[in-house]
Each structure stands twice: as structure tokens, then as C-alpha cells.
PDB file of C-alpha atoms in Angstrom:
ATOM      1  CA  UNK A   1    -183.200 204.085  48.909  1.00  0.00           C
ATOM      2  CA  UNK A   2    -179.620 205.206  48.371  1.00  0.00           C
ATOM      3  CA  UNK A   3    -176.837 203.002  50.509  1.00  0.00           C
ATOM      4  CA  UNK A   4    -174.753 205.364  52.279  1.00  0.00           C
ATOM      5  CA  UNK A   5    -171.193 204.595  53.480  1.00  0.00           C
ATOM      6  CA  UNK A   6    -171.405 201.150  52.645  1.00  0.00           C
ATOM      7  CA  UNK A   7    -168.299 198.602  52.080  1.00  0.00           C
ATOM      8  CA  UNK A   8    -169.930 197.147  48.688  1.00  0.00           C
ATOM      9  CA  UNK A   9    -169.258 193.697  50.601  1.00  0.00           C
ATOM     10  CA  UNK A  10    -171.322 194.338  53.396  1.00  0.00           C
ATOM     11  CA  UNK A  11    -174.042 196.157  51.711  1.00  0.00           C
ATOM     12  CA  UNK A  12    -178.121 194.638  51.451  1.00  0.00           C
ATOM     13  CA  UNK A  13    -178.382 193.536  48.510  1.00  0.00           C
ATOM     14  CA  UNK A  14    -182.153 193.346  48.502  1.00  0.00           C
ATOM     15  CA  UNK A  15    -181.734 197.206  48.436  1.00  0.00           C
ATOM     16  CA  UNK A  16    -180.128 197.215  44.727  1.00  0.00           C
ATOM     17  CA  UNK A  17    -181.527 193.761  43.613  1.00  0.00           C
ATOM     18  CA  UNK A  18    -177.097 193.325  42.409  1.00  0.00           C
ATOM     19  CA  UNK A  19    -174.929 190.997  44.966  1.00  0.00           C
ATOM     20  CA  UNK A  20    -171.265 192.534  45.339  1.00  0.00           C
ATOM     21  CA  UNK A  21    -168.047 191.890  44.311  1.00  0.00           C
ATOM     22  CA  UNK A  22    -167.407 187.836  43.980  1.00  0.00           C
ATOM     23  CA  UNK A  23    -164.623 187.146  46.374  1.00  0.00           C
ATOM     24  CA  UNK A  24    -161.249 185.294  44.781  1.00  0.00           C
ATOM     25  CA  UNK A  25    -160.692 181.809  44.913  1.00  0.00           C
ATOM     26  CA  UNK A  26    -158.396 180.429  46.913  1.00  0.00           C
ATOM     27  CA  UNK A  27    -154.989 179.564  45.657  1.00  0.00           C
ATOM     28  CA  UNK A  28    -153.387 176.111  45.194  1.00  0.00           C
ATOM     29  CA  UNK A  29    -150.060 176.042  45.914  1.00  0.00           C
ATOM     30  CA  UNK A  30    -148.946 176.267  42.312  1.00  0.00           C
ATOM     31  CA  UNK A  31    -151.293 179.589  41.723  1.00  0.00           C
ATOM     32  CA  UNK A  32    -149.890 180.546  44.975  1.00  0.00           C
ATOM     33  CA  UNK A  33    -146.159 180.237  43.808  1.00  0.00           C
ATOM     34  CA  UNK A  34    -146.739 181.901  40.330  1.00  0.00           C
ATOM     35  CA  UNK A  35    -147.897 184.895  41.984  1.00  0.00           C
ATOM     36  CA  UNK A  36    -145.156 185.407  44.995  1.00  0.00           C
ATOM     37  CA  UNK A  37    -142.217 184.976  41.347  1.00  0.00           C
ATOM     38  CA  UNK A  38    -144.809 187.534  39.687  1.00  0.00           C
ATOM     39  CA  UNK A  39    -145.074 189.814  42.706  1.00  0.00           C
ATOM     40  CA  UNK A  40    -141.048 190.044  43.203  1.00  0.00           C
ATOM     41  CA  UNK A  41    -139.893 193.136  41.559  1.00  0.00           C
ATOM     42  CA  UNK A  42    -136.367 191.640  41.356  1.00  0.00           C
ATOM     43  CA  UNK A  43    -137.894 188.637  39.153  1.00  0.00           C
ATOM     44  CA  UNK A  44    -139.609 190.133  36.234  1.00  0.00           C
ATOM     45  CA  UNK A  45    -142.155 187.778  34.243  1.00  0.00           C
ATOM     46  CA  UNK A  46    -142.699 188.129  30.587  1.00  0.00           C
ATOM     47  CA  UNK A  47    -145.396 186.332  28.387  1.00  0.00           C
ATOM     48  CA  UNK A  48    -144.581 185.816  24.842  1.00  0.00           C
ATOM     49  CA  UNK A  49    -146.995 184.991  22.405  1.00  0.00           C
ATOM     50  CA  UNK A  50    -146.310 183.683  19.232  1.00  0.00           C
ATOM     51  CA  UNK A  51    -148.245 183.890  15.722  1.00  0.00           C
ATOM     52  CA  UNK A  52    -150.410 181.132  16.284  1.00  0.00           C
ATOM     53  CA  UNK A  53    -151.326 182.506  19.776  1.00  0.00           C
ATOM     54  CA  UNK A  54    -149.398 180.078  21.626  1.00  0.00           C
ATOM     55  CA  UNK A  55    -148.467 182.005  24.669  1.00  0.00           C
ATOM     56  CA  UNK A  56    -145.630 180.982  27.230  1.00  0.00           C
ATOM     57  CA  UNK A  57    -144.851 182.916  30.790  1.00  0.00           C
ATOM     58  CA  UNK A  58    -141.097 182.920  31.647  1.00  0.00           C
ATOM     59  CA  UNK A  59    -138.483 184.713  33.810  1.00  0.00           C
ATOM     60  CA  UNK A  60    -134.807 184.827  34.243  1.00  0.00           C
ATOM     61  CA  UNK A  61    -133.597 182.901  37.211  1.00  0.00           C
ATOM     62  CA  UNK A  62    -130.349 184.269  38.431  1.00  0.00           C
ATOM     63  CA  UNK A  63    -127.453 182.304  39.100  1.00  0.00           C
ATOM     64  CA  UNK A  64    -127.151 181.049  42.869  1.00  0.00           C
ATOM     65  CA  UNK A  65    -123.949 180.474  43.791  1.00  0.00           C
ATOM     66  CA  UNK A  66    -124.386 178.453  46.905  1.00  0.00           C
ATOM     67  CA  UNK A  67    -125.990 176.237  45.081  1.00  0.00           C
ATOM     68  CA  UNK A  68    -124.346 176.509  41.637  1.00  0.00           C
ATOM     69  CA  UNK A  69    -128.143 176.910  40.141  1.00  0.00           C
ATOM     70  CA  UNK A  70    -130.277 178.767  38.207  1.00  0.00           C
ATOM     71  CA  UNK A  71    -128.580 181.126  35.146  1.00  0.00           C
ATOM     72  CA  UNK A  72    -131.339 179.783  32.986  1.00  0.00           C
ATOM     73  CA  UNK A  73    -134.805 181.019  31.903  1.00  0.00           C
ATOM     74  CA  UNK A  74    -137.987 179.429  33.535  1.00  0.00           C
ATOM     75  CA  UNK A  75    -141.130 178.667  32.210  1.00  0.00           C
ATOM     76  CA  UNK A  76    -143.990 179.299  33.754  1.00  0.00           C
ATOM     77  CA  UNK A  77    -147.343 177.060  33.868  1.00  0.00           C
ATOM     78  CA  UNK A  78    -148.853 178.533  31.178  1.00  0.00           C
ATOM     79  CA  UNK A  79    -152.654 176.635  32.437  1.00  0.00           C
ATOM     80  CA  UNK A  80    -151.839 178.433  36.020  1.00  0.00           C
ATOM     81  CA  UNK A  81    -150.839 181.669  34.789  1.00  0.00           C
ATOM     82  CA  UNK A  82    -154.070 181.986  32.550  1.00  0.00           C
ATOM     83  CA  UNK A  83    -156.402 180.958  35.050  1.00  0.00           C
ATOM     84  CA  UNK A  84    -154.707 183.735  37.107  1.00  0.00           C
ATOM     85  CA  UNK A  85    -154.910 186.285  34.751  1.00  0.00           C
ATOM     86  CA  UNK A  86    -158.720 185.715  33.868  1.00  0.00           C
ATOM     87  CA  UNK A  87    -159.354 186.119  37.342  1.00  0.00           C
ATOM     88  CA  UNK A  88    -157.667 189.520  37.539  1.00  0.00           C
ATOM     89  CA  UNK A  89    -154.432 188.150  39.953  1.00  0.00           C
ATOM     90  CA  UNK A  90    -151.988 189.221  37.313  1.00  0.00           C
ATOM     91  CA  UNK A  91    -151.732 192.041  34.467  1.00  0.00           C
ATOM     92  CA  UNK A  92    -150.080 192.284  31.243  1.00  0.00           C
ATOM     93  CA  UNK A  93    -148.346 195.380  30.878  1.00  0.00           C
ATOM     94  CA  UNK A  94    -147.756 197.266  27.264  1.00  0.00           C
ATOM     95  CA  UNK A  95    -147.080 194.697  24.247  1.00  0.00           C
ATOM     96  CA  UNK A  96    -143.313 194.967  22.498  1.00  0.00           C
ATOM     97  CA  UNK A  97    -144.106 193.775  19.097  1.00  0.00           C
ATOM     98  CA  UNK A  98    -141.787 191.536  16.619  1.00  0.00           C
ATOM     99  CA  UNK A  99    -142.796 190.011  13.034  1.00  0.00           C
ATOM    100  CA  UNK A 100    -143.227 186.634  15.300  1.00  0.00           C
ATOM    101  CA  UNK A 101    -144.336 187.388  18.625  1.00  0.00           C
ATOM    102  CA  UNK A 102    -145.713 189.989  21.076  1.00  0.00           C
ATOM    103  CA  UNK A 103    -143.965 189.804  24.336  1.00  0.00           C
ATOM    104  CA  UNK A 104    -145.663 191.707  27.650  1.00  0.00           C
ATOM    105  CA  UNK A 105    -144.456 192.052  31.252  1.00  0.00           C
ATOM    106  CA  UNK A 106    -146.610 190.397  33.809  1.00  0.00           C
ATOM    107  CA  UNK A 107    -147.183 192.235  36.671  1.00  0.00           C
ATOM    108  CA  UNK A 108    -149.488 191.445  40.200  1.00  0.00           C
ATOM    109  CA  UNK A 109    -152.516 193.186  39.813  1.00  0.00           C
ATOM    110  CA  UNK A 110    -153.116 195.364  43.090  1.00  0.00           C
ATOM    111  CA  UNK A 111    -155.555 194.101  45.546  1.00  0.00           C
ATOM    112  CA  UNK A 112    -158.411 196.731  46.637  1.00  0.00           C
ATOM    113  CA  UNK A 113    -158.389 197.677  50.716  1.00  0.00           C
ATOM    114  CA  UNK A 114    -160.314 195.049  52.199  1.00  0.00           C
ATOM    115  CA  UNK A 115    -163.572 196.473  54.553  1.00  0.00           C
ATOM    116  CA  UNK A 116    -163.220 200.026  56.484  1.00  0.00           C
ATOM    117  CA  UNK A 117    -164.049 199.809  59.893  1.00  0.00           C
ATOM    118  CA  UNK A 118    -164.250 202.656  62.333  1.00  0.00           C
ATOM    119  CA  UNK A 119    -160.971 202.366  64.994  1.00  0.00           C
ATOM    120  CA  UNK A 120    -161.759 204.398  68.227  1.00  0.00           C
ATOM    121  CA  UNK A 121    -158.672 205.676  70.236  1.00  0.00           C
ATOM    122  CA  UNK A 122    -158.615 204.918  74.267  1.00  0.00           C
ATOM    123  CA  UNK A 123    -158.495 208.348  74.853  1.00  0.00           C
ATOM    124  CA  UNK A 124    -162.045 208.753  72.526  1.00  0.00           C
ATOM    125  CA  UNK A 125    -163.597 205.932  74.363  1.00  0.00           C
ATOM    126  CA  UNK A 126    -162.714 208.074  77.860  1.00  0.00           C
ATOM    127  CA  UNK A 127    -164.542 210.669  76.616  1.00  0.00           C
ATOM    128  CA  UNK A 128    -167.607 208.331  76.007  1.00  0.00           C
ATOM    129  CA  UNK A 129    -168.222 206.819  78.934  1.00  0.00           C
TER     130      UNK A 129
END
């Protein structure tokens, strides 16, 4: 029996015998902070892994000068930023390869549209009634 139509959320999964897409954990507030640097187009994130494969997420804080901060690179929780990148949050973009390390931008990965629902206008439900 072929689904037709179907958000793969909301679809019976007795029908297919397969249960849909698992949704995302939520984020702790670190997780949560990693991605709003990552999402920021004005902050871009780099990974750099080294030989060995010892791997450490960074970006470039800017200088503030209200508060006479930043100017200084920032390293990332490397723990965090794995856990968000196995489950699909971020992506690494195309390496740049050195003798000693690989380095990769780290982007947000983009979130799929959430369910479709059918939006009737007032003027549509008039014409129903």
C-alpha cells in the first residue's frame, strides 16, 4: 500500500514495517552555544586536524573595543563539537591540506522544513460554508 502525501514523521509505520526520521536531541547549553558561533557567518569556525588525528575547532574572536577583549583565537570544545557533528548539527566543508594538518571550515548543517500542513485562507473557508 503506497503512502501518499505523507510528512515521513507522521506516516504509519506499520505500513512500511521502517519508523521515520529520529528526531535531534536536545541541546545543552554548551551544544547550544557552539552552534549559534558556528551558525554566524561573521564568525567562521575551522577544525584543524593534526597527523596523529588530534582535531581542535577554533575561530577568530574580534577585538571588542568596549570591552578591550577578544583579538585572540578561541578554541572550541572539541567533545561538544564532535558530538555535534556525528549528529549531523554541523558540516565540514572542503579540506586545505599541509604536510602537518588538514584544516576544514565548519559550517551549520541546514535543518529540513519541519511538517506541511494545509493553511486555508478566510476567504476559502467563506466559500465552504
Amino acid at each position: 500500500m503506497p503512502l501518499t502525501v505523507v510528512h515521513a514523521q507522521t506516516a504509519d509505520t506499520r505500513a512500511t514495517g521502517r519508523r521515520g526520521p529520529r528526531p535531534c536531541a536536545p541541546l545543552g547549553p554548551a551544544g547550544a552555544d557552539i552552534l549559534r558561533i558556528v551558525a554566524d557567518a561573521r564568525t567562521p569556525v575551522f577544525v584543524t586536524v593534526r597527523e596523529g588525528g588530534g582535531r581542535r575547532y577554533s575561530y577568530w574572536r574580534p577585538l571588542d573595543s568596549a570591552t578591550g577583549r577578544g583579538g585572540c583565537y578561541v578554541a572550541l570544545p572539541t567533545a561538544e563539537c564532535d558530538r555535534l557533528h556525528a549528529a549531523g548539527r554541523i558540516t565540514l566543508g572542503e579540506p586545505l591540506t599541509d604536510p602537518a594538518r588538514t584544516t576544514y571550515r565548519v559550517t551549520a548543517a541546514r535543518t529540513s522544513a519541519g511538517p506541511v500542513r494545509a493553511v486555508r485562507s478566510l476567504r476559502d473557508r467563506a466559500h465552504a460554508a
